[in-house]
Short mmCIF file of C-alpha atoms in Angstrom, two decimals:
data_model
loop_
_atom_site.label_atom_id
_atom_site.label_comp_id
_atom_site.label_asym_id
_atom_site.label_seq_id
_atom_site.Cartn_x
_atom_site.Cartn_y
_atom_site.Cartn_z
CA MET A 1 131.19 44.12 71.47
CA ILE A 2 131.06 42.46 74.84
CA ASN A 3 132.95 39.45 74.42
CA ARG A 4 131.85 35.82 75.82
CA LYS A 5 134.14 36.01 78.95
CA THR A 6 132.88 39.43 79.85
CA ILE A 7 129.37 38.36 80.23
CA ILE A 8 130.05 35.19 82.33
CA LEU A 9 132.23 37.29 84.65
CA ASN A 10 129.54 39.76 84.98
CA VAL A 11 126.58 36.94 85.94
CA VAL A 12 129.28 35.80 88.28
CA ILE A 13 129.67 38.87 89.87
CA ALA A 14 125.90 39.39 90.00
CA ILE A 15 125.48 36.09 91.77
CA ALA A 16 128.22 36.91 94.20
CA VAL A 17 126.64 40.54 95.01
CA ILE A 18 122.75 38.79 95.81
CA THR A 19 124.26 35.84 97.82
CA VAL A 20 126.17 38.86 99.84
CA ALA A 21 123.45 41.09 100.30
CA LEU A 22 120.75 38.29 101.71
CA PRO A 23 120.39 37.95 105.39
CA VAL A 24 121.94 34.04 106.87
CA ILE A 25 118.99 32.07 108.05
CA ALA A 26 120.77 31.08 111.42
CA GLN A 27 119.79 27.78 112.56
CA SER A 28 119.68 27.01 116.11
CA SER A 29 118.30 24.24 118.67
CA VAL A 30 116.48 23.53 121.62
CA TYR A 31 117.25 20.80 124.28
CA VAL A 32 115.61 18.42 126.72
CA VAL A 33 117.41 18.00 129.35
CA TYR A 34 116.56 14.24 130.83
CA TYR A 35 117.00 12.90 134.80
CA ALA A 36 115.74 9.43 134.51
CA THR A 37 113.38 7.65 137.06
CA SER A 38 115.58 5.04 138.31
CA LYS A 39 116.66 3.34 141.59
CA GLY A 40 114.76 5.41 143.93
CA LYS A 41 114.86 8.63 141.93
CA THR A 42 111.85 10.78 140.81
CA GLY A 43 113.39 11.90 137.97
CA HIS A 44 113.24 15.15 136.16
CA MET A 45 112.79 17.03 132.71
CA GLY A 46 113.93 20.67 131.36
CA ILE A 47 114.19 22.81 128.53
CA ALA A 48 117.19 24.71 127.34
CA MET A 49 117.79 27.29 123.85
CA ASP A 50 120.55 28.53 122.21
CA ASN A 51 121.44 32.09 123.33
CA TYR A 52 121.97 34.78 120.20
CA SER A 53 124.59 37.42 119.20
CA VAL A 54 123.54 39.78 116.27
CA TRP A 55 126.68 40.43 114.04
CA VAL A 56 126.94 43.00 111.50
CA LYS A 57 128.64 42.19 107.92
CA GLU A 58 129.95 45.51 106.58
CA GLY A 59 128.69 45.61 103.26
CA SER A 60 130.81 47.12 100.01
CA GLU A 61 130.02 49.71 97.66
CA VAL A 62 127.50 47.41 95.59
CA THR A 63 125.92 45.86 98.92
CA GLU A 64 124.51 46.67 102.18
CA SER A 65 125.74 45.99 105.52
CA VAL A 66 123.69 42.53 106.67
CA PHE A 67 122.35 41.69 110.30
CA ASP A 68 123.01 38.07 111.17
CA THR A 69 121.49 36.52 114.46
CA VAL A 70 123.94 33.70 114.95
CA ALA A 71 124.03 30.95 117.65
CA ASN A 72 126.27 31.71 120.41
CA ALA A 73 127.72 28.99 122.99
CA GLU A 74 125.29 29.76 125.47
CA LEU A 75 122.20 28.68 126.85
CA THR A 76 118.82 29.80 128.65
CA TYR A 77 117.28 26.92 130.54
CA TYR A 78 113.61 26.82 131.93
CA ASP A 79 112.18 23.86 134.32
CA LEU A 80 109.30 23.85 137.26
CA TRP A 81 109.91 22.15 140.83
CA PRO A 82 107.50 22.21 143.49
CA ASP A 83 107.94 24.56 146.66
CA GLU A 84 109.86 22.45 148.92
CA ASP A 85 108.17 23.87 151.67
CA TYR A 86 104.65 22.31 150.73
CA PHE A 87 106.13 19.22 148.78
CA ASN A 88 105.61 15.97 151.05
CA ILE A 89 104.02 12.64 150.50
CA ALA A 90 100.86 14.11 152.30
CA ASN A 91 100.36 16.46 149.52
CA THR A 92 100.69 14.44 146.63
CA GLY A 93 97.94 14.71 144.05
CA ARG A 94 97.21 18.18 145.51
CA ASN A 95 98.40 21.22 143.77
CA ILE A 96 100.98 23.44 145.78
CA PRO A 97 102.89 26.83 145.00
CA ALA A 98 105.52 26.04 142.15
CA VAL A 99 108.71 27.40 141.63
CA TYR A 100 109.56 28.29 138.18
CA TYR A 101 113.12 28.89 136.96
CA LYS A 102 115.15 30.30 134.35
CA LEU A 103 119.00 30.39 134.14
CA PRO A 104 121.06 31.67 134.23
CA VAL A 105 120.02 34.45 136.75
CA ALA A 106 123.16 36.59 136.77
CA SER A 107 125.17 37.87 133.47
CA GLN A 108 128.18 37.00 134.71
CA GLU A 109 127.13 33.17 135.13
CA SER A 110 126.95 31.47 131.72
CA LEU A 111 125.39 27.92 131.26
CA THR A 112 126.89 25.85 127.67
CA LEU A 113 125.91 22.74 126.63
CA ASN A 114 129.06 21.10 127.85
CA LYS A 115 128.32 21.57 131.14
CA LEU A 116 124.78 20.49 130.89
CA TYR A 117 126.48 17.28 129.54
CA TYR A 118 129.16 16.86 131.94
CA GLU A 119 127.90 18.80 134.77
CA GLY A 120 123.93 18.46 135.08
CA ILE A 121 121.92 21.50 135.76
CA PRO A 122 123.31 23.99 138.49
CA HIS A 123 120.47 24.81 140.44
CA LYS A 124 119.37 21.25 141.78
CA GLU A 125 120.72 17.80 140.57
CA TYR A 126 124.10 18.52 140.27
CA TYR A 127 125.28 15.25 138.68
CA PRO A 128 125.50 14.90 134.82
CA VAL A 129 122.37 14.60 132.88
CA ASP A 130 121.36 11.18 132.06
CA GLY A 131 119.84 11.70 128.46
CA LEU A 132 119.87 14.91 126.32
CA LEU A 133 117.87 15.19 122.80
CA ARG A 134 118.17 18.40 120.66
CA ILE A 135 115.71 19.67 118.30
CA ASN A 136 116.74 21.72 115.50
CA ALA A 137 114.91 25.51 114.93
CA SER A 138 115.26 28.81 113.68
CA TRP A 139 115.67 31.92 115.78
CA GLN A 140 112.40 32.80 115.16
CA GLN A 141 111.14 29.50 116.49
CA ASN A 142 113.57 30.20 118.94
CA LEU A 143 112.20 33.29 120.50
CA TRP A 144 108.54 32.15 120.16
CA LEU A 145 109.29 29.23 122.42
CA ARG A 146 110.89 31.37 124.71
CA GLU A 147 107.96 34.02 124.97
CA MET A 148 105.76 31.19 125.46
CA LEU A 149 108.18 29.34 128.60
CA ASP A 150 108.66 32.69 129.89
CA SER A 151 104.35 33.39 129.94
CA LEU A 152 103.93 30.03 131.23
CA ALA A 153 106.29 30.85 134.40
CA ASP A 154 104.89 34.38 134.57
CA ALA A 155 101.19 32.66 135.17
CA LYS A 156 102.70 30.68 137.78
CA LYS A 157 100.34 27.75 137.73
CA ASP A 158 100.56 25.35 140.64
CA PHE A 159 102.76 22.32 140.53
CA ASN A 160 100.53 18.93 141.39
CA ALA A 161 102.87 15.79 141.37
CA ILE A 162 100.09 13.90 139.12
CA LYS A 163 98.54 16.65 136.85
CA PHE A 164 101.28 19.37 136.19
CA ASN A 165 104.88 18.15 137.02
CA CYS A 166 108.02 18.86 135.51
CA ALA A 167 107.39 16.49 132.71
CA ASP A 168 104.17 18.07 132.07
CA PHE A 169 105.53 21.77 131.93
CA VAL A 170 108.21 20.47 129.00
CA LYS A 171 105.18 18.34 127.17
CA LEU A 172 103.27 21.34 127.23
CA ALA A 173 105.47 23.83 125.59
CA LEU A 174 106.74 21.22 122.93
CA GLU A 175 103.30 20.02 121.84
CA LYS A 176 102.81 23.79 120.81
CA PHE A 177 105.86 24.27 119.72
CA LEU A 178 106.20 20.48 117.24
CA LYS A 179 102.26 20.41 116.57
CA VAL A 180 102.04 17.37 118.14
CA THR A 181 100.46 15.30 120.55
CA LEU A 182 103.02 13.73 123.12
CA LYS A 183 101.37 10.65 124.66
CA SER A 184 103.30 10.27 127.67
CA LYS A 185 101.08 9.43 130.44
CA GLU A 186 101.51 5.78 132.71
CA PHE A 187 99.76 4.84 135.96
CA VAL A 188 101.89 5.86 138.74
CA GLY A 189 99.59 4.53 141.78
CA LEU A 190 97.50 7.35 142.47
CA GLY A 191 96.15 8.01 139.09
CA TRP A 192 97.91 8.68 135.41
CA SER A 193 100.36 10.92 134.96
CA THR A 194 103.11 12.31 132.45
CA THR A 195 106.73 11.09 133.75
CA PRO A 196 109.97 11.74 132.59
CA ASN A 197 110.88 8.38 131.15
CA LYS A 198 108.11 7.76 129.45
CA LEU A 199 108.12 11.61 127.50
CA TYR A 200 111.55 10.95 126.97
CA ARG A 201 110.93 8.04 125.56
CA LYS A 202 108.57 9.42 123.20
CA LEU A 203 110.56 12.06 122.00
CA LYS A 204 113.66 10.26 120.92
CA SER A 205 111.32 8.13 118.87
CA LEU A 206 110.34 11.29 116.65
CA PRO A 207 111.90 12.31 113.34
CA GLY A 208 114.18 15.08 113.42
CA VAL A 209 115.26 14.87 117.45
CA THR A 210 118.99 13.81 117.85
CA VAL A 211 120.07 11.68 120.87
CA LEU A 212 123.09 13.88 122.03
CA LYS A 213 123.34 11.85 125.47
CA ASN A 214 121.72 8.42 125.13
CA ALA A 215 120.46 7.26 128.26
CA GLY A 216 120.81 3.94 127.89
CA SER A 217 118.27 0.99 129.78
CA LYS A 218 117.56 3.57 132.77
CA ASP A 219 114.73 5.24 130.84
CA ALA A 220 112.90 1.69 130.46
CA GLY A 221 111.15 1.16 133.61
CA SER A 222 107.88 2.37 134.71
CA PHE A 223 107.37 4.92 137.64
CA LEU A 224 105.67 2.24 139.58
CA GLU A 225 108.67 0.04 139.44
CA GLN A 226 111.76 2.48 139.55
CA ARG A 227 110.52 5.04 142.06
CA VAL A 228 107.99 3.41 144.20
CA PHE A 229 108.33 -0.10 144.52
CA TYR A 230 111.74 0.48 144.54
CA LYS A 231 111.68 2.59 147.43
CA VAL A 232 109.80 0.04 149.31
CA PHE A 233 111.87 -2.55 148.45
CA HIS A 234 115.29 -0.75 149.31
CA ARG A 235 114.18 1.37 151.85
CA ASN A 236 117.34 0.91 154.06
CA ASN A 237 119.73 1.34 151.42
CA ILE A 238 118.63 4.96 150.26
#
């Protein structure tokens, strides 16, 4: 006759077997990279996400091997810039060729959260980011967002400082990803435009968004005040 201790032991073993056999649902993160429009600087936004490695957990006689998708320490980063050969004040508000970046571009290079935090994006600004936001996601959501950003870049939509700038690129991706409307336009002198400061403020107010690096008061100013008027009144100091 099976005693009570044996029954309990068998139940515990069964639960352990089921737990080991189930694949882990790996969590990852999407990161919003933010440079403030402040003291004459235009500001900038980009988007990054965790990269993944596939780990194999060897099974035993009673369990099968399990493949886990695990976020590693490296990131893939996307952003949009105007082609500098065409970008000038006369072309403000006009469609001009765009440059879409996906970093790193070489396998021997790496981009990490620490590098973004302390050193900034490696291809343009060359100084630490002003703000950094994190949005939790599954690896499946991460893959979906990556594919969408790749398709946006492949479409090569023209840059337009008013209608489709770096902040619009991030906004378009995150509106689809989060299934929300991100109201982030402000009057910039030549019309209404999505700006880094306003989009950053909107994003950091959303539930589930974590502020990893706080921009402080840098995000408070308007584009007219911090970029247009500042340039006019401090032109000799810039």
